[in-house]
Amino acid sequence: MENEEAPDVIVIGAGFSGAVFARVMADAGQRVLILERRAHIAGNMYDEKQEGVFVHRYGPHFFHTNNQDVFDFLSRFSQWTPYRHRVLGKINEKFIPLPFNFTSLNMLFEKKDAENIKEKLLTYFPFGTKVSIFELLHHHDSVIKEFGDFVYQNVFVHYTEKQWGVSIDKIDTSTINRVPIMIGYDENYFSDAIQLMPKQGYTELFNAMLFSKKITLSLNTDAKEKLRFDFETAKIYFNNDLYNGIVFFSGALDELFDNKYGQLPYRSLDFLFETIESKWYQDAAVVNYPNDEKWTRITEFKHCMPRHTKTPNRTIILKEYPHTFEKDGVCEPYYPVINAENTALYQKYADDARIFQKLILCGRLAEYKYYNMDEAVARSLVLAKSAASLCPTAKKSAAKMLFRQIVLYGIIGSFCVSLDSTLFILLRKMHIDAYFSNFISVNAGMFTSFLLNTFVNFKMKDRLRVRALRFFTVGYGGLALSMCILFIGKTIFHQKDEIVKIFSVFIVASFQFTCNKLFTFRRSK
């Protein structure tokens, strides 16, 4: 609509980069408008439940990270289910573990040769480490070099050429180094400490993230129909009116600027879904086909959450066929083709973007670089935190939230003290020992306080056991502090018990609230 009120922030794209930025800005009190070209949120993470299993429309996505802040932030919007990712690869008609490890070596080489190669590898590389394929190819030891060449030819060369559409020597080495060689038997594809899947799927995680009165979502909307970038004046226009707010862009930058320097190369994918009348189709969630087949990999989604399936004798698989991205309105750009020439072309667009002071670029397409999911979230969090700190409503919104938390903390505390007292009286009427009654009532009140503060006041869903342990630690710390204050008030200042007790209540409550906010209920901003 031409007369719609301009938001404080415009976010283009509702994938991880855009959704995270939108939520942080909304939490800072900003009115956010999200423009999404597709008919759904969640970007390439979009999933749908079929046969009781979450099927990923744009290929499989497995959450893994070592970034606790990223995990804490996403855990505000989802519960999780454990998942460890394993990948197999079809090499010489055998399905071996990938990344290539000692088990793979044993399966593809004669026993004597395999033992010799392992001995050589362990001479130069510590057991349990990961090495680049290029370290093996350029090694001075002929046995290691020959082994490296075997892995390179059978695992990397043809798969890379199928995936990227060019010979492997034209691909940036950073892309190839994403898959290491394992010096040992570890079959985990990822080594991150946190490896999970959203319990209700990625789409529901995004629904929860974008559920805010401050966020307006516009699907099936081309941002270029709403926004205009004037390069002569370095101004941005929204619905033909001058716009002074933040524009966060996570799409293809060359497309935003009408391919003025030429189209950046991307790789796209065709997806072929099949329903198989069988309990299982393959032995792992993902099987790579690096050589003869036209597809690069097959995903069987049941492996990701096997306990959730409703049809044990039926399974859904996905075959992926890479091809060059063509701007035809059908295929999507999934991967930037990173090399020196393409990076230089992208830089021209990035230089143009810099003239717009409030235009923020973030994401795989907007920055023309490869991001894992957690890296995209982390990048967006950093940018959003910086932008939110400059918003005029940020401090006001933070102060309002703090006041609300303090008031609610006091109400919950009063209720739990009453619960503690009432339960104590009831237990004593049942002739239960006073000390034992006090122990039961105090812990019941504390546990109730934890539940109410967790789910109602601070709205937490993640790491409940850890948070409970911290909450009780703070609680007993407050008890110890109150005893100290009582002792000092009576013995040093010679005050009446009642006066010291009232004074200690305020001190202990302030202490516990501060510790719980900063320690027990800490979250990523």
Short mmCIF file of C-alpha atoms in Angstrom, two decimals:
data_model
loop_
_atom_site.label_atom_id
_atom_site.label_comp_id
_atom_site.label_asym_id
_atom_site.label_seq_id
_atom_site.Cartn_x
_atom_site.Cartn_y
_atom_site.Cartn_z
CA MET A 1 0.00 0.00 0.00
CA GLU A 2 1.34 3.43 -0.94
CA ASN A 3 0.15 5.12 2.26
CA GLU A 4 1.34 2.54 4.76
CA GLU A 5 3.36 3.96 7.66
CA ALA A 6 7.10 3.57 7.28
CA PRO A 7 8.61 1.11 9.80
CA ASP A 8 11.75 1.78 11.81
CA VAL A 9 13.52 -1.17 10.21
CA ILE A 10 12.97 -2.98 6.90
CA VAL A 11 14.31 -6.51 6.69
CA ILE A 12 14.56 -8.18 3.29
CA GLY A 13 14.46 -11.96 3.59
CA ALA A 14 12.96 -14.19 6.31
CA GLY A 15 15.75 -16.76 6.55
CA PHE A 16 18.03 -17.03 9.56
CA SER A 17 19.92 -13.78 8.90
CA GLY A 18 16.79 -11.70 8.44
CA ALA A 19 14.65 -13.32 11.12
CA VAL A 20 17.33 -13.02 13.80
CA PHE A 21 17.96 -9.36 12.97
CA ALA A 22 14.22 -8.64 12.96
CA ARG A 23 13.66 -10.23 16.36
CA VAL A 24 16.55 -8.44 18.07
CA MET A 25 15.41 -5.10 16.67
CA ALA A 26 11.83 -5.80 17.72
CA ASP A 27 13.03 -6.62 21.24
CA ALA A 28 14.74 -3.21 21.20
CA GLY A 29 11.35 -1.58 20.60
CA GLN A 30 11.71 -1.04 16.85
CA ARG A 31 8.83 -1.52 14.41
CA VAL A 32 10.08 -4.04 11.85
CA LEU A 33 8.71 -4.85 8.41
CA ILE A 34 9.93 -8.09 6.79
CA LEU A 35 9.67 -8.37 3.01
CA GLU A 36 9.89 -11.99 1.85
CA ARG A 37 9.72 -12.95 -1.80
CA ARG A 38 8.64 -16.52 -1.11
CA ALA A 39 5.26 -17.67 0.16
CA HIS A 40 6.74 -18.86 3.47
CA ILE A 41 9.19 -17.91 6.20
CA ALA A 42 12.36 -19.78 7.26
CA GLY A 43 14.22 -19.39 3.97
CA ASN A 44 16.06 -22.53 2.91
CA MET A 45 15.43 -24.02 6.37
CA TYR A 46 11.71 -24.33 5.62
CA ASP A 47 10.38 -27.78 6.54
CA GLU A 48 7.06 -29.59 6.50
CA LYS A 49 5.88 -32.62 8.41
CA GLN A 50 5.19 -35.66 6.25
CA GLU A 51 4.66 -39.19 7.52
CA GLY A 52 5.50 -37.84 10.99
CA VAL A 53 8.95 -36.69 9.83
CA PHE A 54 10.15 -33.16 9.13
CA VAL A 55 11.06 -32.97 5.43
CA HIS A 56 13.31 -30.09 4.39
CA ARG A 57 12.09 -28.61 1.12
CA TYR A 58 15.43 -27.07 0.17
CA GLY A 59 17.77 -29.86 1.20
CA PRO A 60 18.85 -31.12 4.62
CA HIS A 61 19.88 -28.73 7.39
CA PHE A 62 21.56 -29.97 10.56
CA PHE A 63 22.13 -27.57 13.44
CA HIS A 64 25.62 -27.68 14.94
CA THR A 65 27.63 -25.04 16.76
CA ASN A 66 30.22 -24.26 19.40
CA ASN A 67 28.76 -20.79 19.88
CA GLN A 68 26.84 -20.77 23.17
CA ASP A 69 25.30 -17.34 22.48
CA VAL A 70 23.83 -18.59 19.20
CA PHE A 71 22.39 -21.65 20.92
CA ASP A 72 20.99 -19.59 23.82
CA PHE A 73 19.31 -17.18 21.43
CA LEU A 74 17.67 -19.88 19.29
CA SER A 75 16.64 -21.82 22.39
CA ARG A 76 14.28 -18.97 23.24
CA PHE A 77 12.16 -20.18 20.34
CA SER A 78 12.57 -23.94 20.23
CA GLN A 79 13.17 -27.08 22.22
CA TRP A 80 15.66 -29.55 20.81
CA THR A 81 16.13 -33.24 20.16
CA PRO A 82 19.57 -34.92 20.08
CA TYR A 83 21.07 -35.78 16.71
CA ARG A 84 24.60 -36.74 15.62
CA HIS A 85 25.18 -36.42 11.89
CA ARG A 86 26.80 -39.28 9.98
CA VAL A 87 27.54 -39.32 6.27
CA LEU A 88 28.42 -42.23 4.03
CA GLY A 89 29.93 -42.06 0.55
CA LYS A 90 29.73 -44.54 -2.30
CA ILE A 91 33.33 -45.32 -3.34
CA ASN A 92 34.21 -48.37 -5.45
CA GLU A 93 30.73 -49.83 -4.78
CA LYS A 94 31.22 -49.60 -1.02
CA PHE A 95 29.53 -47.20 1.38
CA ILE A 96 32.28 -45.75 3.53
CA PRO A 97 32.19 -43.15 6.34
CA LEU A 98 32.84 -39.52 5.38
CA PRO A 99 34.88 -37.53 6.19
CA PHE A 100 37.43 -40.15 5.19
CA ASN A 101 38.80 -41.89 8.31
CA PHE A 102 40.60 -45.06 9.34
CA THR A 103 37.41 -47.13 8.93
CA SER A 104 37.11 -45.84 5.36
CA LEU A 105 40.76 -46.71 4.80
CA ASN A 106 40.26 -50.26 6.10
CA MET A 107 37.25 -50.79 3.82
CA LEU A 108 38.99 -49.66 0.61
CA PHE A 109 42.56 -50.96 1.02
CA GLU A 110 44.09 -54.36 1.55
CA LYS A 111 44.87 -54.98 5.22
CA LYS A 112 48.66 -54.75 4.81
CA ASP A 113 48.44 -51.52 2.80
CA ALA A 114 45.91 -50.02 5.21
CA GLU A 115 48.12 -50.71 8.22
CA ASN A 116 51.12 -49.19 6.45
CA ILE A 117 49.20 -46.02 5.56
CA LYS A 118 47.84 -45.66 9.11
CA GLU A 119 51.33 -46.09 10.55
CA LYS A 120 52.68 -43.41 8.22
CA LEU A 121 49.83 -41.01 9.03
CA LEU A 122 50.30 -41.44 12.78
CA THR A 123 54.00 -40.71 12.38
CA TYR A 124 53.26 -37.20 11.19
CA PHE A 125 49.76 -36.42 12.53
CA PRO A 126 48.44 -36.96 16.09
CA PHE A 127 45.62 -39.46 16.50
CA GLY A 128 42.22 -37.76 16.62
CA THR A 129 43.21 -34.71 14.59
CA LYS A 130 41.87 -33.48 11.25
CA VAL A 131 44.06 -32.63 8.28
CA SER A 132 43.42 -30.94 4.96
CA ILE A 133 43.51 -33.01 1.80
CA PHE A 134 46.13 -30.57 0.51
CA GLU A 135 48.43 -31.44 3.42
CA LEU A 136 48.40 -35.03 2.20
CA LEU A 137 48.78 -34.17 -1.48
CA HIS A 138 51.85 -32.01 -0.83
CA HIS A 139 53.43 -34.24 1.82
CA HIS A 140 57.06 -35.28 1.36
CA ASP A 141 56.34 -38.90 2.30
CA SER A 142 55.47 -40.84 -0.87
CA VAL A 143 53.04 -43.21 0.91
CA ILE A 144 51.03 -40.35 2.39
CA LYS A 145 51.14 -38.45 -0.88
CA GLU A 146 49.86 -41.47 -2.82
CA PHE A 147 47.11 -42.02 -0.25
CA GLY A 148 46.15 -38.35 -0.49
CA ASP A 149 45.92 -38.62 -4.26
CA PHE A 150 43.58 -41.64 -3.95
CA VAL A 151 41.25 -39.76 -1.59
CA TYR A 152 41.45 -36.62 -3.70
CA GLN A 153 40.47 -38.43 -6.90
CA ASN A 154 37.74 -40.61 -5.38
CA VAL A 155 36.17 -38.27 -2.83
CA PHE A 156 36.86 -34.69 -3.90
CA VAL A 157 37.45 -34.26 -7.63
CA HIS A 158 34.27 -35.55 -9.27
CA TYR A 159 31.98 -34.53 -6.41
CA THR A 160 33.36 -30.98 -6.53
CA GLU A 161 32.96 -30.80 -10.32
CA LYS A 162 29.34 -32.04 -10.06
CA GLN A 163 28.56 -29.64 -7.22
CA TRP A 164 30.19 -26.55 -8.71
CA GLY A 165 30.11 -27.20 -12.45
CA VAL A 166 33.79 -26.40 -12.96
CA SER A 167 37.06 -28.26 -12.56
CA ILE A 168 38.29 -28.52 -8.99
CA ASP A 169 41.34 -26.33 -9.64
CA LYS A 170 39.01 -23.37 -10.25
CA ILE A 171 37.35 -23.65 -6.83
CA ASP A 172 38.65 -21.73 -3.83
CA THR A 173 40.61 -24.06 -1.55
CA SER A 174 38.62 -22.88 1.49
CA THR A 175 35.56 -24.59 0.00
CA ILE A 176 37.42 -27.90 -0.41
CA ASN A 177 38.99 -27.69 3.05
CA ARG A 178 35.53 -27.72 4.65
CA VAL A 179 35.76 -31.54 4.47
CA PRO A 180 38.89 -32.76 6.29
CA ILE A 181 40.58 -36.17 6.60
CA MET A 182 40.15 -37.77 10.02
CA ILE A 183 43.24 -39.27 11.65
CA GLY A 184 41.33 -41.89 13.60
CA TYR A 185 37.97 -43.66 13.68
CA ASP A 186 35.65 -40.77 14.50
CA GLU A 187 32.60 -41.03 12.21
CA ASN A 188 30.89 -37.83 13.32
CA TYR A 189 30.55 -35.46 10.38
CA PHE A 190 30.64 -32.46 12.72
CA SER A 191 32.86 -31.99 15.76
CA ASP A 192 30.82 -29.21 17.39
CA ALA A 193 29.88 -29.58 21.05
CA ILE A 194 26.22 -28.75 20.30
CA GLN A 195 24.50 -30.91 17.67
CA LEU A 196 20.70 -30.95 17.73
CA MET A 197 17.53 -30.68 15.67
CA PRO A 198 14.60 -28.37 16.51
CA LYS A 199 12.01 -30.57 18.19
CA GLN A 200 9.09 -29.04 16.27
CA GLY A 201 11.05 -28.33 13.11
CA TYR A 202 12.72 -25.23 11.71
CA THR A 203 9.50 -23.62 10.48
CA GLU A 204 8.01 -23.58 13.99
CA LEU A 205 11.25 -22.15 15.35
CA PHE A 206 10.90 -19.27 12.88
CA ASN A 207 7.21 -18.85 13.71
CA ALA A 208 8.13 -18.39 17.37
CA MET A 209 11.02 -16.05 16.55
CA LEU A 210 8.85 -13.77 14.44
CA PHE A 211 5.90 -13.78 16.86
CA SER A 212 6.07 -10.18 18.07
CA LYS A 213 3.73 -7.19 18.04
CA LYS A 214 6.62 -5.18 16.64
CA ILE A 215 7.10 -7.41 13.56
CA THR A 216 4.99 -7.22 10.41
CA LEU A 217 5.55 -9.93 7.82
CA SER A 218 4.82 -9.45 4.13
CA LEU A 219 5.11 -12.67 2.09
CA ASN A 220 5.08 -12.95 -1.70
CA THR A 221 6.63 -9.48 -1.78
CA ASP A 222 9.44 -8.37 -4.05
CA ALA A 223 11.49 -5.82 -2.12
CA LYS A 224 12.35 -3.96 -5.31
CA GLU A 225 8.67 -3.07 -5.71
CA LYS A 226 8.78 -1.31 -2.35
CA LEU A 227 12.29 0.11 -2.22
CA ARG A 228 14.34 2.29 -4.55
CA PHE A 229 18.04 3.07 -4.18
CA ASP A 230 19.13 6.43 -5.61
CA PHE A 231 22.87 6.24 -6.28
CA GLU A 232 23.16 9.93 -7.15
CA THR A 233 21.84 11.16 -3.82
CA ALA A 234 22.73 8.07 -1.72
CA LYS A 235 19.11 8.00 -0.55
CA ILE A 236 16.70 5.09 -0.06
CA TYR A 237 12.99 5.42 -0.87
CA PHE A 238 10.21 3.29 0.55
CA ASN A 239 6.93 3.43 -1.36
CA ASN A 240 8.36 6.48 -3.18
CA ASP A 241 8.90 8.37 0.08
CA LEU A 242 12.33 9.15 1.50
CA TYR A 243 13.22 6.48 4.05
CA ASN A 244 15.66 7.17 6.88
CA GLY A 245 15.44 3.87 8.74
CA ILE A 246 17.63 0.78 8.62
CA VAL A 247 17.42 -1.58 5.64
CA PHE A 248 18.75 -5.07 6.32
CA PHE A 249 19.34 -7.06 3.14
CA SER A 250 20.01 -10.82 2.98
CA GLY A 251 19.34 -11.53 -0.70
CA ALA A 252 21.51 -11.49 -3.81
CA LEU A 253 23.23 -8.12 -4.00
CA ASP A 254 23.72 -8.19 -7.78
CA GLU A 255 19.98 -8.67 -8.25
CA LEU A 256 19.19 -5.79 -5.87
CA PHE A 257 21.33 -3.50 -8.01
CA ASP A 258 19.89 -4.78 -11.32
CA ASN A 259 23.02 -6.74 -12.29
CA LYS A 260 24.67 -3.46 -13.33
CA TYR A 261 28.13 -5.07 -13.41
CA GLY A 262 26.90 -8.46 -14.60
CA GLN A 263 25.31 -11.41 -12.81
CA LEU A 264 27.30 -13.08 -10.06
CA PRO A 265 27.63 -16.85 -10.56
CA TYR A 266 25.68 -19.09 -8.21
CA ARG A 267 24.96 -22.79 -8.09
CA SER A 268 21.40 -24.02 -7.83
CA LEU A 269 19.81 -27.37 -7.10
CA ASP A 270 16.96 -29.47 -8.39
CA PHE A 271 15.28 -31.57 -5.70
CA LEU A 272 13.65 -34.93 -6.40
CA PHE A 273 11.58 -36.29 -3.50
CA GLU A 274 10.55 -39.93 -3.46
CA THR A 275 8.41 -41.96 -1.06
CA ILE A 276 9.80 -45.47 -0.68
CA GLU A 277 7.71 -48.38 0.62
CA SER A 278 10.41 -49.65 2.95
CA LYS A 279 11.39 -49.25 6.59
CA TRP A 280 14.75 -47.76 5.63
CA TYR A 281 16.38 -46.78 2.36
CA GLN A 282 19.98 -46.27 3.48
CA ASP A 283 22.18 -46.58 6.56
CA ALA A 284 22.67 -42.87 7.29
CA ALA A 285 20.75 -39.62 6.95
CA VAL A 286 22.97 -38.56 4.04
CA VAL A 287 24.85 -40.65 1.50
CA ASN A 288 27.16 -38.85 -0.93
CA TYR A 289 27.67 -40.05 -4.50
CA PRO A 290 30.93 -38.39 -5.57
CA ASN A 291 31.55 -40.24 -8.83
CA ASP A 292 29.25 -41.87 -11.41
CA GLU A 293 25.69 -40.85 -10.47
CA LYS A 294 24.18 -37.57 -11.66
CA TRP A 295 22.99 -36.65 -8.20
CA THR A 296 25.44 -35.58 -5.48
CA ARG A 297 23.69 -37.01 -2.43
CA ILE A 298 20.57 -38.71 -1.11
CA THR A 299 18.97 -37.68 2.17
CA GLU A 300 16.65 -39.93 4.17
CA PHE A 301 14.88 -37.68 6.63
CA LYS A 302 13.67 -40.46 8.93
CA HIS A 303 17.21 -40.84 10.29
CA CYS A 304 17.07 -37.33 11.75
CA MET A 305 14.13 -38.03 14.08
CA PRO A 306 13.35 -41.76 13.88
CA ARG A 307 11.18 -41.75 17.00
CA HIS A 308 8.72 -39.30 15.43
CA THR A 309 7.82 -41.35 12.35
CA LYS A 310 4.21 -42.53 12.05
CA THR A 311 4.77 -44.95 9.18
CA PRO A 312 7.58 -47.37 10.09
CA ASN A 313 7.39 -49.17 6.75
CA ARG A 314 7.57 -46.07 4.57
CA THR A 315 10.33 -43.50 4.16
CA ILE A 316 10.99 -40.27 2.23
CA ILE A 317 14.24 -39.61 0.38
CA LEU A 318 15.61 -36.60 -1.47
CA LYS A 319 18.06 -36.60 -4.39
CA GLU A 320 19.96 -33.41 -5.19
CA TYR A 321 21.01 -32.43 -8.72
CA PRO A 322 23.28 -29.35 -8.87
CA HIS A 323 23.26 -27.02 -11.86
CA THR A 324 24.12 -23.45 -12.81
CA PHE A 325 21.74 -20.82 -11.50
CA GLU A 326 19.70 -19.17 -14.22
CA LYS A 327 17.48 -16.20 -13.49
CA ASP A 328 14.30 -17.80 -14.80
CA GLY A 329 12.00 -17.34 -11.82
CA VAL A 330 12.10 -21.08 -11.06
CA CYS A 331 15.50 -22.07 -9.71
CA GLU A 332 17.06 -20.46 -6.64
CA PRO A 333 20.64 -19.31 -5.99
CA TYR A 334 21.96 -21.52 -3.18
CA TYR A 335 25.75 -21.32 -3.27
CA PRO A 336 28.04 -18.47 -4.34
CA VAL A 337 30.82 -19.76 -6.58
CA ILE A 338 33.78 -18.34 -4.71
CA ASN A 339 36.98 -17.63 -6.60
CA ALA A 340 39.17 -14.57 -7.21
CA GLU A 341 37.31 -13.40 -10.31
CA ASN A 342 33.85 -13.66 -8.76
CA THR A 343 34.99 -12.08 -5.50
CA ALA A 344 36.31 -9.09 -7.44
CA LEU A 345 32.97 -8.75 -9.25
CA TYR A 346 31.09 -8.92 -5.96
CA GLN A 347 33.33 -6.23 -4.52
CA LYS A 348 32.04 -3.76 -7.10
CA TYR A 349 28.49 -4.27 -5.80
CA ALA A 350 29.68 -4.09 -2.17
CA ASP A 351 31.44 -0.78 -2.89
CA ASP A 352 28.20 0.61 -4.31
CA ALA A 353 26.27 -0.56 -1.27
CA ARG A 354 28.57 1.38 1.08
CA ILE A 355 27.23 4.73 -0.07
CA PHE A 356 23.93 3.90 1.65
CA GLN A 357 24.84 4.42 5.30
CA LYS A 358 21.88 2.52 6.75
CA LEU A 359 21.99 -0.44 4.37
CA ILE A 360 23.23 -3.57 6.17
CA LEU A 361 24.31 -6.65 4.20
CA CYS A 362 24.25 -10.06 5.83
CA GLY A 363 24.07 -13.67 4.70
CA ARG A 364 25.39 -16.10 2.15
CA LEU A 365 23.99 -14.26 -0.87
CA ALA A 366 24.30 -10.67 0.35
CA GLU A 367 27.94 -11.11 1.35
CA TYR A 368 28.79 -13.67 -1.35
CA LYS A 369 30.45 -16.05 1.09
CA TYR A 370 29.68 -19.42 2.63
CA TYR A 371 27.98 -19.44 6.03
CA ASN A 372 26.90 -22.37 8.14
CA MET A 373 23.61 -21.80 9.93
CA ASP A 374 25.20 -20.90 13.24
CA GLU A 375 27.64 -18.54 11.53
CA ALA A 376 24.77 -16.73 9.83
CA VAL A 377 22.95 -16.39 13.16
CA ALA A 378 26.11 -15.19 14.92
CA ARG A 379 26.81 -12.60 12.22
CA SER A 380 23.23 -11.32 12.36
CA LEU A 381 23.31 -11.12 16.17
CA VAL A 382 26.46 -8.98 16.08
CA LEU A 383 24.99 -6.62 13.49
CA ALA A 384 21.64 -6.43 15.28
CA LYS A 385 23.20 -5.75 18.67
CA SER A 386 25.22 -2.91 17.18
CA ALA A 387 22.21 -1.44 15.37
CA ALA A 388 19.90 -1.83 18.38
CA SER A 389 22.32 0.04 20.64
CA LEU A 390 21.88 3.12 18.43
CA CYS A 391 18.08 3.02 18.46
CA PRO A 392 16.44 5.80 20.51
CA THR A 393 13.90 3.37 21.96
CA ALA A 394 16.43 0.68 22.95
CA LYS A 395 17.28 2.05 26.40
CA LYS A 396 13.65 2.85 27.12
CA SER A 397 12.59 -0.66 26.09
CA ALA A 398 15.33 -2.26 28.18
CA ALA A 399 14.38 -0.19 31.24
CA LYS A 400 10.73 -1.10 30.79
CA MET A 401 11.58 -4.80 30.60
CA LEU A 402 13.81 -4.59 33.68
CA PHE A 403 11.04 -2.88 35.67
CA ARG A 404 8.57 -5.55 34.60
CA GLN A 405 10.97 -8.33 35.62
CA ILE A 406 11.61 -6.78 39.04
CA VAL A 407 7.89 -6.35 39.76
CA LEU A 408 7.03 -9.86 38.58
CA TYR A 409 9.98 -11.28 40.53
CA GLY A 410 8.60 -9.63 43.67
CA ILE A 411 5.09 -10.94 43.05
CA ILE A 412 6.36 -14.46 42.44
CA GLY A 413 8.58 -14.21 45.52
CA SER A 414 5.66 -13.12 47.72
CA PHE A 415 3.50 -15.93 46.40
CA CYS A 416 6.21 -18.52 47.03
CA VAL A 417 6.86 -17.22 50.56
CA SER A 418 3.16 -17.66 51.26
CA LEU A 419 3.30 -21.16 49.75
CA ASP A 420 6.32 -21.96 51.91
CA SER A 421 4.57 -20.77 55.09
CA THR A 422 1.26 -22.49 54.30
CA LEU A 423 2.94 -25.79 53.47
CA PHE A 424 5.03 -25.59 56.64
CA ILE A 425 1.91 -25.09 58.77
CA LEU A 426 0.11 -27.99 57.08
CA LEU A 427 3.06 -30.32 57.57
CA ARG A 428 3.37 -29.38 61.24
CA LYS A 429 -0.35 -30.08 61.75
CA MET A 430 0.41 -33.56 60.38
CA HIS A 431 2.95 -33.87 63.25
CA ILE A 432 5.93 -33.94 60.90
CA ASP A 433 9.24 -32.85 62.40
CA ALA A 434 9.71 -29.07 62.28
CA TYR A 435 13.15 -29.17 60.64
CA PHE A 436 12.02 -31.67 58.01
CA SER A 437 8.83 -29.66 57.41
CA ASN A 438 10.92 -26.52 56.97
CA PHE A 439 13.23 -28.31 54.51
CA ILE A 440 10.25 -29.52 52.42
CA SER A 441 8.40 -26.20 52.43
CA VAL A 442 11.47 -24.08 51.63
CA ASN A 443 12.45 -26.26 48.67
CA ALA A 444 8.85 -26.43 47.42
CA GLY A 445 8.66 -22.64 47.48
CA MET A 446 12.03 -22.33 45.79
CA PHE A 447 11.12 -24.86 43.06
CA THR A 448 7.81 -23.10 42.38
CA SER A 449 9.66 -19.80 42.18
CA PHE A 450 12.07 -21.32 39.67
CA LEU A 451 9.26 -22.59 37.44
CA LEU A 452 7.35 -19.31 37.47
CA ASN A 453 10.43 -17.18 36.87
CA THR A 454 11.69 -19.50 34.14
CA PHE A 455 8.53 -19.77 32.07
CA VAL A 456 6.55 -16.65 33.01
CA ASN A 457 9.02 -13.95 33.99
CA PHE A 458 12.22 -14.60 32.00
CA LYS A 459 10.58 -16.88 29.40
CA MET A 460 13.29 -19.54 29.13
CA LYS A 461 13.03 -22.97 27.52
CA ASP A 462 16.60 -24.19 27.22
CA ARG A 463 19.07 -25.86 29.64
CA LEU A 464 16.47 -26.19 32.39
CA ARG A 465 18.58 -28.51 34.55
CA VAL A 466 21.53 -26.14 34.51
CA ARG A 467 19.30 -23.16 35.21
CA ALA A 468 17.59 -25.01 38.09
CA LEU A 469 20.96 -25.83 39.65
CA ARG A 470 22.02 -22.19 39.36
CA PHE A 471 18.68 -20.97 40.78
CA PHE A 472 18.93 -23.21 43.84
CA THR A 473 22.58 -22.20 44.31
CA VAL A 474 21.54 -18.56 44.33
CA GLY A 475 18.64 -19.42 46.63
CA TYR A 476 20.83 -21.13 49.21
CA GLY A 477 23.38 -18.34 48.79
CA GLY A 478 20.62 -15.90 49.71
CA LEU A 479 19.79 -18.00 52.75
CA ALA A 480 23.43 -17.89 53.86
CA LEU A 481 23.53 -14.12 53.28
CA SER A 482 20.40 -13.60 55.38
CA MET A 483 21.97 -15.58 58.23
CA CYS A 484 25.09 -13.41 58.05
CA ILE A 485 23.03 -10.21 58.09
CA LEU A 486 21.02 -11.52 61.06
CA PHE A 487 24.20 -12.38 62.93
CA ILE A 488 25.83 -9.00 62.24
CA GLY A 489 22.66 -7.05 63.04
CA LYS A 490 22.20 -8.77 66.39
CA THR A 491 25.78 -9.15 67.65
CA ILE A 492 27.45 -6.01 66.30
CA PHE A 493 24.67 -3.45 65.93
CA HIS A 494 22.43 -4.90 68.66
CA GLN A 495 19.24 -4.48 66.65
CA LYS A 496 16.00 -6.32 67.23
CA ASP A 497 15.46 -9.54 65.27
CA GLU A 498 12.40 -8.20 63.47
CA ILE A 499 14.17 -5.06 62.23
CA VAL A 500 17.19 -7.02 61.02
CA LYS A 501 14.93 -9.56 59.32
CA ILE A 502 13.00 -6.88 57.42
CA PHE A 503 16.26 -5.21 56.37
CA SER A 504 17.72 -8.53 55.23
CA VAL A 505 14.68 -9.35 53.08
CA PHE A 506 15.35 -6.37 50.81
CA ILE A 507 19.10 -7.03 50.66
CA VAL A 508 18.68 -10.74 49.92
CA ALA A 509 15.90 -10.17 47.36
CA SER A 510 18.08 -7.65 45.49
CA PHE A 511 21.04 -10.02 45.63
CA GLN A 512 19.02 -12.97 44.34
CA PHE A 513 17.33 -11.02 41.56
CA THR A 514 20.65 -9.65 40.31
CA CYS A 515 22.36 -13.05 40.41
CA ASN A 516 19.44 -14.82 38.74
CA LYS A 517 19.12 -12.24 35.98
CA LEU A 518 22.84 -12.16 35.19
CA PHE A 519 23.66 -15.80 35.93
CA THR A 520 20.66 -18.13 36.02
CA PHE A 521 18.56 -16.55 33.28
CA ARG A 522 21.32 -15.13 31.09
CA ARG A 523 20.43 -15.12 27.42
CA SER A 524 21.98 -13.95 24.16
CA LYS A 525 20.80 -10.43 23.35
#
